[in-house]
Short mmCIF file of C-alpha atoms and ligand atoms in Angstrom, two decimals:
data_model
loop_
_atom_site.label_atom_id
_atom_site.label_comp_id
_atom_site.label_asym_id
_atom_site.label_seq_id
_atom_site.Cartn_x
_atom_site.Cartn_y
_atom_site.Cartn_z
CA UNK A 95 -37.77 70.26 -28.64
CA UNK A 96 -36.88 67.49 -30.48
CA UNK A 97 -39.96 64.98 -32.17
CA UNK A 98 -38.39 61.20 -32.05
CA UNK A 99 -41.06 59.42 -34.50
CA UNK A 100 -40.49 55.86 -34.70
CA UNK A 101 -43.16 52.65 -34.11
CA UNK A 102 -40.25 50.56 -32.12
CA UNK A 103 -41.10 52.02 -28.59
CA UNK A 104 -37.26 50.27 -28.06
CA UNK A 105 -35.89 52.50 -30.35
CA UNK A 106 -37.60 55.40 -29.22
CA UNK A 107 -36.51 54.91 -25.60
CA UNK A 108 -32.56 54.56 -26.28
CA UNK A 109 -32.54 57.48 -28.34
CA UNK A 110 -34.70 59.81 -25.97
CA UNK A 111 -32.26 58.87 -23.69
CA UNK A 112 -29.16 60.00 -25.87
CA UNK A 113 -30.82 63.16 -26.41
CA UNK A 114 -31.68 63.91 -23.15
CA UNK A 115 -28.36 62.81 -21.59
CA UNK A 116 -27.10 65.81 -23.43
CA UNK A 117 -30.06 68.54 -22.41
CA UNK A 118 -32.52 68.19 -25.48
CA UNK A 119 -35.85 68.27 -24.70
CA UNK A 120 -37.67 65.31 -26.35
CA UNK A 121 -41.17 64.35 -27.44
CA UNK A 122 -41.80 61.10 -29.32
CA UNK A 123 -44.66 59.93 -31.36
CA UNK A 124 -45.20 55.98 -32.71
CA UNK A 125 -46.99 56.64 -36.16
CA UNK A 126 -46.71 59.50 -38.89
CA UNK A 127 -50.67 60.51 -38.02
CA UNK A 128 -49.57 61.17 -33.96
CA UNK A 129 -46.29 62.83 -35.59
CA UNK A 130 -48.25 65.02 -37.70
CA UNK A 131 -50.94 66.05 -35.15
CA UNK A 132 -48.14 67.32 -32.31
CA UNK A 133 -46.30 69.14 -35.15
CA UNK A 134 -49.11 71.13 -36.08
CA UNK A 135 -49.51 71.98 -32.55
CA UNK A 136 -46.00 72.15 -30.98
CA UNK A 137 -43.20 74.16 -31.78
CA UNK A 138 -40.36 71.75 -32.92
CA UNK A 139 -36.79 72.51 -33.95
CA UNK A 140 -35.60 69.06 -35.44
CA UNK A 141 -37.68 65.85 -36.51
CA UNK A 142 -35.81 62.48 -36.35
CA UNK A 143 -38.17 60.40 -38.33
CA UNK A 144 -38.00 56.56 -38.68
CA UNK A 145 -38.66 55.31 -42.59
CA UNK A 146 -40.03 52.08 -41.66
CA UNK A 147 -43.45 51.96 -40.07
CA UNK A 148 -46.64 50.71 -40.71
CA UNK A 149 -49.38 52.89 -41.73
CA UNK A 150 -47.51 56.16 -43.50
CA UNK A 151 -44.06 55.74 -44.00
CA UNK A 152 -41.10 58.58 -42.96
CA UNK A 153 -41.23 59.36 -46.59
CA UNK A 154 -45.14 60.26 -46.89
CA UNK A 155 -44.79 61.65 -43.37
CA UNK A 156 -42.28 64.45 -44.98
CA UNK A 157 -44.36 64.80 -47.82
CA UNK A 158 -46.70 65.66 -45.67
CA UNK A 159 -45.22 68.00 -43.59
CA UNK A 160 -44.03 69.91 -46.71
CA UNK A 161 -47.63 70.45 -47.25
CA UNK A 162 -48.29 72.89 -44.32
CA UNK A 163 -46.85 76.46 -43.95
CA UNK A 164 -46.41 75.30 -39.72
CA UNK A 165 -44.35 72.11 -40.35
CA UNK A 166 -42.36 72.52 -43.89
CA UNK A 167 -39.56 74.51 -42.41
CA UNK A 168 -39.17 71.89 -39.47
CA UNK A 169 -35.40 70.00 -40.44
CA UNK A 170 -35.94 65.91 -40.52
CA UNK A 171 -33.40 63.45 -40.06
CA UNK A 172 -34.31 60.27 -41.60
CA UNK A 173 -32.88 56.98 -39.84
CA UNK A 174 -33.23 53.74 -41.61
CA UNK A 175 -31.85 49.83 -40.70
CA UNK A 176 -33.93 48.76 -43.99
CA UNK A 177 -33.78 51.14 -47.16
CA UNK A 178 -29.98 52.08 -47.01
CA UNK A 179 -29.65 52.15 -50.95
CA UNK A 180 -29.28 54.85 -52.97
CA UNK A 181 -32.10 55.37 -54.46
CA UNK A 182 -33.81 55.27 -50.48
CA UNK A 183 -31.42 57.61 -49.29
CA UNK A 184 -32.03 59.98 -52.33
CA UNK A 185 -35.95 59.78 -51.99
CA UNK A 186 -35.60 61.12 -48.61
CA UNK A 187 -33.86 63.97 -49.46
CA UNK A 188 -36.40 64.76 -52.19
CA UNK A 189 -39.37 64.54 -49.70
CA UNK A 190 -37.44 67.14 -47.55
CA UNK A 191 -35.00 65.50 -45.30
CA UNK A 192 -31.92 67.28 -44.65
CA UNK A 193 -30.11 64.16 -43.29
CA UNK A 194 -30.21 60.41 -43.79
CA UNK A 195 -28.53 58.23 -41.22
CA UNK A 196 -28.49 54.52 -41.40
CA UNK A 197 -28.56 52.38 -38.64
CA UNK A 198 -26.83 51.17 -36.91
CA UNK A 199 -26.44 54.54 -35.78
CA UNK A 200 -22.80 55.83 -34.21
CA UNK A 201 -24.30 57.51 -30.88
CA UNK A 202 -21.85 60.31 -31.00
CA UNK A 203 -21.87 61.48 -34.75
CA UNK A 204 -25.64 61.06 -34.42
CA UNK A 205 -25.49 63.88 -31.63
CA UNK A 206 -22.90 65.93 -33.90
CA UNK A 207 -25.59 66.46 -36.53
CA UNK A 208 -28.48 66.59 -34.10
CA UNK A 209 -26.55 69.54 -32.21
CA UNK A 210 -25.80 71.24 -35.73
CA UNK A 211 -29.32 70.95 -37.13
CA UNK A 212 -30.57 72.03 -34.10
CA UNK A 213 -28.45 74.95 -33.77
CA UNK A 214 -29.23 76.04 -37.55
CA UNK A 215 -32.66 75.58 -37.07
CA UNK A 216 -32.59 77.74 -34.16
CA UNK A 217 -30.53 80.61 -35.14
CA UNK A 218 -32.94 80.32 -38.44
CA UNK A 219 -35.61 80.84 -36.26
CA UNK A 220 -34.62 83.62 -34.42
CA UNK A 221 -33.31 85.40 -37.75
CA UNK A 222 -36.61 84.66 -39.01
CA UNK A 223 -38.43 86.31 -35.54
CA UNK A 224 -36.09 89.55 -35.84
CA UNK A 225 -36.66 89.65 -39.64
CA UNK A 226 -40.55 89.68 -38.72
CA UNK A 227 -40.05 92.21 -36.24
CA UNK A 228 -37.92 94.42 -38.68
CA UNK A 229 -40.37 94.05 -41.18
CA UNK A 230 -43.51 95.14 -38.52
CA UNK A 231 -41.19 97.85 -37.48
CA UNK A 232 -40.76 99.03 -41.19
CA UNK A 233 -44.43 98.86 -41.47
CA UNK A 234 -45.22 100.57 -38.98
CA UNK A 235 -42.80 103.49 -39.65
CA UNK A 236 -44.14 103.76 -43.30
CA UNK A 237 -47.90 103.96 -41.90
CA UNK A 238 -46.38 106.67 -39.26
CA UNK A 239 -44.85 108.57 -42.08
CA UNK A 240 -47.79 108.53 -44.76
CA UNK A 241 -49.99 109.48 -41.28
CA UNK A 242 -47.60 112.72 -40.77
CA UNK A 243 -47.36 113.36 -44.62
CA UNK A 244 -51.15 113.80 -44.56
CA UNK A 245 -51.44 115.40 -41.20
CA UNK A 246 -48.60 117.89 -42.64
CA UNK A 247 -50.69 118.43 -45.74
CA UNK A 248 -54.01 118.95 -44.01
CA UNK A 249 -51.87 121.46 -41.88
CA UNK A 250 -50.72 123.41 -44.69
CA UNK A 251 -54.37 123.67 -46.14
CA UNK A 252 -55.45 125.25 -42.84
CA UNK A 253 -52.58 127.50 -43.13
CA UNK A 254 -53.72 128.23 -47.06
CA UNK A 255 -56.95 129.06 -45.98
CA UNK A 256 -55.54 131.70 -43.06
CA UNK A 257 -56.65 135.30 -44.29
CA UNK A 258 -53.16 136.03 -42.87
CA UNK A 259 -49.74 135.47 -44.38
CA UNK A 260 -48.55 132.49 -42.80
CA UNK A 261 -45.43 130.32 -42.85
CA UNK A 262 -43.51 127.66 -40.99
CA UNK A 263 -39.67 127.74 -40.41
CA UNK A 264 -37.66 124.26 -39.16
CA UNK A 265 -35.54 124.75 -35.85
CA UNK A 266 -32.51 126.40 -37.56
CA UNK A 267 -34.73 128.84 -38.43
CA UNK A 268 -35.24 128.09 -42.46
CA UNK A 269 -38.32 128.98 -44.41
CA UNK A 270 -40.46 125.53 -44.91
CA UNK A 271 -43.33 126.55 -46.06
CA UNK A 272 -45.32 129.75 -46.90
CA UNK A 273 -48.81 130.37 -48.08
CA UNK A 274 -49.83 131.98 -50.82
CA UNK A 275 -50.47 135.22 -49.17
CA UNK A 276 -46.60 136.00 -48.41
CA UNK A 277 -46.11 136.08 -52.24
CA UNK A 278 -47.73 139.86 -52.00
CA UNK A 279 -45.09 140.96 -49.57
CA UNK A 280 -41.93 138.75 -50.71
CA UNK A 281 -40.64 137.78 -54.29
CA UNK A 282 -39.22 134.56 -53.03
CA UNK A 283 -40.15 132.45 -50.24
CA UNK A 284 -36.73 132.55 -48.62
CA UNK A 285 -36.88 135.82 -48.06
CA UNK A 286 -38.89 137.60 -45.35
CA UNK A 287 -40.99 141.02 -46.44
CA UNK A 288 -38.92 144.05 -46.14
CA UNK A 289 -39.48 146.31 -42.78
CA UNK A 290 -40.00 149.81 -42.92
CA UNK A 291 -36.35 151.43 -42.25
CA UNK A 292 -37.80 152.75 -38.79
CA UNK A 293 -39.31 149.43 -37.80
CA UNK A 294 -37.35 146.64 -35.74
CA UNK A 295 -35.91 144.07 -38.06
CA UNK A 296 -37.26 140.91 -38.17
CA UNK A 297 -34.77 139.01 -38.45
CA UNK A 298 -32.66 140.12 -35.65
CA UNK A 299 -35.63 139.99 -33.28
CA UNK A 300 -36.54 136.43 -34.41
CA UNK A 301 -32.63 135.72 -33.67
CA UNK A 302 -32.93 137.00 -30.37
CA UNK A 303 -36.15 134.67 -29.54
CA UNK A 304 -34.63 131.80 -31.11
CA UNK A 305 -31.67 131.99 -28.51
CA UNK A 306 -34.20 132.22 -25.79
CA UNK A 307 -36.82 129.85 -27.11
CA UNK A 308 -39.58 132.07 -26.85
CA UNK A 309 -42.04 133.12 -28.87
CA UNK A 310 -41.72 136.35 -31.03
CA UNK A 311 -44.79 139.20 -30.89
CA UNK A 312 -43.73 142.54 -33.52
CA UNK A 313 -45.64 145.21 -34.94
CA UNK A 314 -44.09 146.24 -37.78
CA UNK A 315 -44.36 147.86 -41.26
CA UNK A 316 -43.67 145.72 -44.25
CA UNK A 317 -43.66 146.57 -48.06
CA UNK A 318 -46.62 145.30 -50.25
CA UNK A 319 -44.72 144.35 -53.35
CA UNK A 320 -47.66 145.50 -56.20
CA UNK A 321 -48.24 148.64 -54.70
CA UNK A 322 -44.75 149.63 -52.78
CA UNK A 323 -46.94 150.55 -49.92
CA UNK A 324 -45.56 149.61 -46.15
CA UNK A 325 -49.05 148.52 -44.13
CA UNK A 326 -48.61 147.84 -40.24
CA UNK A 327 -49.05 144.03 -39.76
CA UNK A 328 -48.80 142.10 -36.65
CA UNK A 329 -46.18 139.28 -36.75
CA UNK A 330 -46.49 136.39 -34.17
CA UNK A 331 -44.05 133.45 -34.22
CA UNK A 332 -44.59 130.44 -32.08
CA UNK A 333 -42.03 127.92 -31.51
CA UNK A 334 -43.05 123.97 -31.39
CA UNK A 335 -40.85 122.34 -29.21
CA UNK A 336 -40.19 118.62 -29.12
CA UNK A 337 -39.14 117.48 -25.94
CA UNK A 338 -36.36 120.43 -24.93
CA UNK A 339 -35.40 121.27 -28.49
CA UNK A 340 -37.20 123.30 -31.31
CA UNK A 341 -38.82 121.42 -33.84
CA UNK A 342 -40.06 124.57 -36.08
CA UNK A 343 -41.85 127.69 -35.64
CA UNK A 344 -45.59 128.63 -36.96
CA UNK A 345 -45.70 132.47 -38.00
CA UNK A 346 -48.25 134.60 -39.25
CA UNK A 347 -48.50 138.26 -40.58
CA UNK A 348 -52.13 139.77 -39.44
CA UNK A 349 -52.48 142.71 -41.39
CA UNK A 350 -53.39 145.59 -38.52
CA UNK A 351 -53.20 148.76 -40.72
CA UNK A 352 -56.96 149.90 -40.72
CA UNK A 353 -57.03 149.02 -36.78
CA UNK A 354 -53.43 151.50 -36.55
CA UNK A 355 -55.39 154.30 -38.29
CA UNK A 356 -58.46 154.41 -36.24
CA UNK A 357 -56.24 154.34 -33.45
CA UNK A 358 -54.14 157.09 -34.59
CA UNK A 359 -57.60 158.96 -35.31
CA UNK A 360 -58.61 157.97 -31.63
CA UNK A 361 -55.44 159.41 -30.29
CA UNK A 362 -55.40 162.37 -32.32
CA UNK A 363 -59.45 163.09 -30.96
CA UNK A 364 -58.12 162.34 -27.28
CA UNK A 365 -55.34 164.73 -27.49
CA UNK A 366 -56.98 167.76 -29.16
CA UNK A 367 -59.97 167.58 -27.04
CA UNK A 368 -58.28 167.40 -23.77
CA UNK A 369 -56.17 169.85 -24.97
CA UNK A 370 -58.98 172.22 -25.67
CA UNK A 371 -61.09 170.98 -22.52
CA UNK A 372 -58.18 172.19 -20.05
CA UNK A 373 -57.99 176.03 -20.95
CA UNK A 374 -61.42 176.62 -20.01
CA UNK A 375 -61.53 174.22 -17.07
CA UNK A 376 -58.31 176.16 -15.88
CA UNK A 377 -59.85 179.36 -15.92
CA UNK A 378 -63.22 177.96 -13.98
CA UNK A 379 -60.87 176.14 -11.44
CA UNK A 380 -59.14 179.81 -10.93
CA UNK A 381 -62.57 182.06 -10.96
CA UNK A 382 -63.92 179.09 -8.45
CA UNK A 383 -61.08 179.29 -5.75
CA UNK A 384 -61.37 183.12 -5.73
CA UNK A 385 -64.93 182.80 -5.33
CA UNK A 386 -64.38 180.18 -2.38
CA UNK A 387 -62.00 182.67 -0.57
CA UNK A 388 -64.41 185.84 -0.90
CA UNK A 389 -66.94 183.25 0.43
CA UNK A 390 -65.07 181.74 3.12
CA UNK A 391 -64.95 185.06 4.97
CA UNK A 392 -68.65 184.73 6.27
CA UNK A 393 -69.47 182.19 9.07
CA UNK A 394 -72.27 179.55 8.40
CA UNK A 395 -72.40 180.61 4.89
CA UNK A 396 -73.84 177.41 2.62
CA UNK A 397 -72.84 178.60 -0.60
CA UNK A 398 -69.41 178.96 0.59
CA UNK A 399 -69.55 174.90 1.06
CA UNK A 400 -71.60 174.40 -2.45
CA UNK A 401 -68.28 176.30 -4.19
CA UNK A 402 -66.10 173.72 -2.28
CA UNK A 403 -68.03 170.82 -3.46
CA UNK A 404 -67.89 172.38 -7.09
CA UNK A 405 -64.19 172.78 -6.69
CA UNK A 406 -63.55 169.55 -5.67
CA UNK A 407 -65.65 168.05 -8.82
CA UNK A 408 -63.32 170.32 -11.08
CA UNK A 409 -60.32 168.86 -9.42
CA UNK A 410 -61.24 165.34 -10.41
CA UNK A 411 -62.19 166.48 -13.80
CA UNK A 412 -58.79 168.25 -13.99
CA UNK A 413 -57.26 164.72 -13.14
CA UNK A 414 -59.07 162.81 -16.05
CA UNK A 415 -58.26 165.17 -18.28
CA UNK A 416 -54.54 165.58 -16.83
CA UNK A 417 -54.78 161.84 -17.28
CA UNK A 418 -56.05 162.32 -21.14
CA UNK A 419 -53.10 164.65 -21.50
CA UNK A 420 -50.49 162.30 -20.35
CA UNK A 421 -51.95 159.34 -22.43
CA UNK A 422 -51.51 161.35 -25.90
CA UNK A 423 -48.11 162.28 -24.29
CA UNK A 424 -46.95 158.90 -24.25
CA UNK A 425 -48.85 157.99 -27.84
CA UNK A 426 -46.27 160.68 -29.00
CA UNK A 427 -43.22 159.78 -27.20
CA UNK A 428 -43.25 163.16 -25.57
CA UNK A 429 -44.05 161.92 -21.80
CA UNK A 430 -40.78 163.46 -20.72
CA UNK A 431 -39.19 162.39 -17.37
CA UNK A 432 -36.75 164.93 -15.16
CA UNK A 433 -35.14 162.18 -13.07
CA UNK A 434 -33.13 164.14 -9.83
CA UNK A 435 -31.80 162.72 -7.10
CA UNK A 436 -34.52 162.69 -4.37
CA UNK A 437 -35.80 161.46 -1.09
CA UNK A 438 -38.17 158.62 -1.89
CA UNK A 439 -38.82 158.20 1.60
CA UNK A 440 -40.58 161.75 1.55
CA UNK A 441 -42.40 161.20 -1.53
CA UNK A 442 -43.89 158.20 -0.13
CA UNK A 443 -45.10 160.44 2.79
CA UNK A 444 -46.32 163.05 0.90
CA UNK A 445 -48.39 160.66 -1.41
CA UNK A 446 -50.08 159.45 1.67
CA UNK A 447 -50.69 162.31 2.64
CA UNK A 448 -52.32 163.51 -0.01
CA UNK A 449 -54.88 160.48 0.09
CA UNK A 450 -55.48 160.50 3.75
CA UNK A 451 -56.43 164.29 2.79
CA UNK A 452 -58.74 163.88 0.05
CA UNK A 453 -60.68 160.51 1.67
CA UNK A 454 -62.73 159.79 4.91
CA UNK A 455 -60.93 158.97 8.20
CA UNK A 456 -61.90 155.32 7.76
CA UNK A 457 -59.16 155.06 5.55
CA UNK A 458 -55.80 153.51 7.13
CA UNK A 459 -52.73 153.45 5.44
CA UNK A 460 -49.41 151.47 7.23
CA UNK A 461 -45.93 151.59 6.38
CA UNK A 462 -43.81 148.56 6.46
CA UNK A 463 -39.80 148.26 5.81
CA UNK A 464 -37.33 150.84 5.85
CA UNK A 465 -35.60 152.98 3.11
CA UNK A 466 -32.28 154.24 3.95
CA UNK A 467 -31.43 157.80 3.97
CA UNK A 468 -30.13 157.92 0.00
CA UNK A 469 -30.71 159.87 -2.57
CA UNK A 470 -32.28 157.76 -5.62
CA UNK A 471 -32.54 159.16 -9.43
CA UNK A 472 -36.44 159.58 -10.34
CA UNK A 473 -38.95 162.43 -11.23
CA UNK A 474 -40.88 163.25 -7.98
CA UNK A 475 -44.03 164.45 -9.60
CA UNK A 476 -44.02 161.44 -11.57
CA UNK A 477 -43.26 158.56 -9.13
CA UNK A 478 -45.79 160.43 -6.38
CA UNK A 479 -48.29 160.27 -9.64
CA UNK A 480 -47.78 156.46 -9.69
CA UNK A 481 -48.05 155.98 -5.74
CA UNK A 482 -51.45 157.98 -5.58
CA UNK A 483 -52.98 155.86 -8.53
CA UNK A 484 -52.10 152.68 -6.68
CA UNK A 485 -53.15 154.20 -3.12
CA UNK A 486 -56.45 155.78 -4.92
CA UNK A 487 -57.20 152.06 -6.83
CA UNK A 488 -56.40 150.16 -3.56
CA UNK A 489 -59.19 152.40 -1.60
CA UNK A 490 -61.57 152.46 -4.41
CA UNK A 491 -61.30 148.71 -5.05
CA UNK A 492 -61.38 147.56 -1.31
CA UNK A 493 -65.26 148.85 -0.40
CA UNK A 494 -65.43 146.46 2.19
CA UNK A 495 -61.71 147.36 4.02
CA UNK A 496 -60.09 150.48 4.48
CA UNK A 497 -57.21 149.08 5.29
CA UNK A 498 -53.86 149.92 2.81
CA UNK A 499 -50.38 148.75 3.84
CA UNK A 500 -47.33 150.62 1.70
CA UNK A 501 -44.51 148.31 2.04
CA UNK A 502 -40.74 149.27 0.90
CA UNK A 503 -37.62 147.14 0.29
CA UNK A 504 -34.21 147.95 -0.27
CA UNK A 505 -31.39 146.20 -1.84
CA UNK A 506 -27.83 146.36 -3.44
CA UNK A 507 -29.35 147.36 -6.97
CA UNK A 508 -32.88 148.73 -6.70
CA UNK A 509 -35.94 150.14 -4.28
CA UNK A 510 -39.27 148.27 -4.35
CA UNK A 511 -42.42 150.18 -3.01
CA UNK A 512 -45.43 147.90 -2.96
CA UNK A 513 -49.35 148.58 -1.84
CA UNK A 514 -51.34 146.08 -0.28
CA UNK A 515 -55.10 145.93 -0.36
CA UNK A 516 -57.92 143.68 1.08
CA UNK A 517 -60.33 144.60 -1.50
CA UNK A 518 -61.70 142.99 -4.60
CA UNK A 519 -58.85 141.55 -6.01
CA UNK A 520 -58.56 140.91 -10.03
CA UNK A 521 -58.42 137.28 -11.50
CA UNK A 522 -55.04 135.23 -12.72
CA UNK A 523 -56.02 135.55 -16.31
CA UNK A 524 -56.56 139.38 -16.36
CA UNK A 525 -53.98 140.83 -13.99
CA UNK A 526 -51.41 141.11 -17.04
CA UNK A 527 -53.85 143.36 -19.09
CA UNK A 528 -54.66 145.95 -16.52
CA UNK A 529 -51.75 147.98 -17.63
CA UNK A 530 -52.84 148.25 -21.24
CA UNK A 531 -54.37 151.37 -22.33
CA UNK A 532 -58.59 151.71 -21.23
CA UNK A 533 -58.10 148.13 -19.98
CA UNK A 534 -60.81 147.63 -16.79
CA UNK A 535 -61.79 144.63 -15.61
CA UNK A 536 -65.63 143.83 -16.80
CA UNK A 537 -66.61 142.37 -13.13
CA UNK A 538 -65.65 145.44 -11.29
CA UNK A 539 -65.94 147.82 -14.51
CA UNK A 540 -69.91 148.75 -13.69
CA UNK A 541 -69.48 149.03 -9.53
CA UNK A 542 -66.49 151.79 -10.02
CA UNK A 543 -66.08 154.43 -11.77
CA UNK A 544 -62.98 155.20 -14.18
CA UNK A 545 -61.16 155.26 -17.26
CA UNK A 546 -58.62 152.33 -17.25
CA UNK A 547 -55.59 154.80 -18.09
CA UNK A 548 -54.06 155.02 -14.58
CA UNK A 549 -52.32 151.81 -14.79
CA UNK A 550 -51.35 152.57 -18.24
CA UNK A 551 -49.48 155.65 -17.17
CA UNK A 552 -47.83 154.35 -14.20
CA UNK A 553 -46.33 151.66 -16.33
CA UNK A 554 -45.19 153.91 -18.89
CA UNK A 555 -43.38 155.93 -16.08
CA UNK A 556 -41.89 153.01 -14.33
CA UNK A 557 -40.67 151.60 -17.71
CA UNK A 558 -38.62 155.23 -18.72
CA UNK A 559 -36.96 155.00 -15.10
CA UNK A 560 -35.90 151.62 -16.20
CA UNK A 561 -37.72 150.02 -13.29
CA UNK A 562 -40.16 147.11 -13.03
CA UNK A 563 -44.24 147.17 -12.45
CA UNK A 564 -46.55 144.35 -11.72
CA UNK A 565 -49.13 142.80 -9.42
CA UNK A 566 -49.96 140.03 -7.41
CA UNK A 567 -53.70 139.26 -6.84
CA UNK A 568 -56.38 137.21 -5.41
CA UNK A 569 -59.99 137.49 -6.40
CA UNK A 570 -61.92 138.47 -2.85
CA UNK A 571 -58.92 138.54 -1.07
CA UNK A 572 -56.87 141.53 -2.50
CA UNK A 573 -54.08 142.60 -4.40
CA UNK A 574 -50.59 143.91 -3.81
CA UNK A 575 -49.25 146.56 -6.69
CA UNK A 576 -45.45 147.13 -7.07
CA UNK A 577 -43.27 148.99 -8.48
CA UNK A 578 -39.03 148.87 -8.58
CA UNK A 579 -36.77 151.49 -9.14
CA UNK A 580 -32.68 151.35 -9.75
CA UNK A 581 -30.52 152.85 -7.13
CA UNK A 582 -28.43 154.40 -9.53
P1 ADP B 81 -59.16 152.59 -13.39
O1 ADP B 81 -59.37 152.38 -12.03
O2 ADP B 81 -59.54 153.91 -14.05
O3 ADP B 81 -60.70 151.96 -14.08
P2 ADP B 81 -56.33 151.88 -13.92
O4 ADP B 81 -55.75 152.15 -15.03
O5 ADP B 81 -55.85 152.63 -12.58
O6 ADP B 81 -57.75 152.57 -14.22
O7 ADP B 81 -56.94 150.17 -13.81
C1 ADP B 81 -57.23 149.28 -14.69
C2 ADP B 81 -58.11 148.10 -14.09
O8 ADP B 81 -57.50 147.44 -13.17
C3 ADP B 81 -59.11 148.82 -13.29
O9 ADP B 81 -60.50 148.85 -13.79
C4 ADP B 81 -59.70 147.86 -12.14
O10 ADP B 81 -60.55 146.55 -12.92
C5 ADP B 81 -58.07 146.94 -11.87
N1 ADP B 81 -57.41 147.50 -10.47
C6 ADP B 81 -56.59 148.32 -10.59
N2 ADP B 81 -56.28 148.36 -9.05
C7 ADP B 81 -56.84 147.18 -8.63
C8 ADP B 81 -57.08 146.87 -7.64
N3 ADP B 81 -56.13 147.54 -6.54
N4 ADP B 81 -57.81 146.06 -7.14
C9 ADP B 81 -58.67 145.39 -8.38
N5 ADP B 81 -58.99 145.78 -9.23
C10 ADP B 81 -57.68 146.67 -9.46
#
């Protein structure tokens, strides 16, 4: 908007008409005081100021405008009919004017000047605005940088305080920070600790996870550079995502050497104990079977029923010890799988028969699905063991419902067998853990007997067959445990 300041209303009128004819927005003031008041309130792109006015003359008005930050930048064109001499023109420029036009005015020339100054002012205002917003952005970025720096420092301090070796990598896998414990296992921050020759290579495993964009978890022995000793560590490396790309990685090595030693001693103890128990138990079982056969000759003999009951308990003990032996075989890598081409349908039916014979009549096992008459390579005894385990659990963990469904499904590459029950179910977040050694779901562990090793052995057996094992379960509704076997 343009402000015209003149004490003569006729002048104002004609000038206003002239400017409005060229689409300029115009405001007017009849004195210097009024002009100042308006200029402090509104934003003007140009002021056309009459020099001769009663009260404040044009020069004084311009000088006053120069004293206010809001008005000092507004370009002023002086208009004068009387003071056309050089000294007045000079004063006009000195008091802050950008042009001095003498009357009578040539409207075309005045309009050209107004247009030029108006555009110049608009441009300079726009530039100022963008400069201000740039400055604001730079300031914001600087502040964000300072905050980020202090957050990174804080994060590094936290990593330094950890009892573990801690480090960070950039998105390309280059080390960007290591805490001081790193240097017990490596001379340089750019070199990963040396792993035991029998263990997985950290760099290869990391590269594999980096390509997939997934976290890495690895147990590995790394060499302490002072003692030369290899100690077991659990390495965890997690990607930190920025949208879809990995910004960096945070990693830790946790020393699990002592834990590993205790575990090893426990496994050794289990292995020795179960071996030592197995031999006397086998002869007890044999003698009891002889006794049972002898007593069965006499009708209505209560001793015979006692012996039968004792034998069934001996059988349970035998299963427990066999399971413990299997665990120690797994630990020592000695659980051997003897694969032959077999008929899976027969094995499933055998397992169901065994379960029906050893449980009361209320238990109902239904079969769904169909297996074509093909031979699949698997270890008959071990797969039957898995099925018996699934079925025993399905009945054990369903105290209110005796219904179990065995479903089979075959496609071009694999066969899938699942066992469904309608029992107590397993909470979501505990489902992965049930295949771990000695794991039992807390909620059910008091109510039902068990050692938590059956599913661990099953998962090892299925892994050795290159199959998959898993479950889906809903608390209070039931569970489905399944395994798959490749057809070839
Ligand atoms: P065990 O039954 O001897 O405890 P398992 O290894 O067979 O050991 O099972 C591990 C745990 O998984 C069990 O303790 C139980 O908490 C849970 N579980 C297994 N099967 C079922 C099932 N069908 N329904 C509910 N929970 C189950």
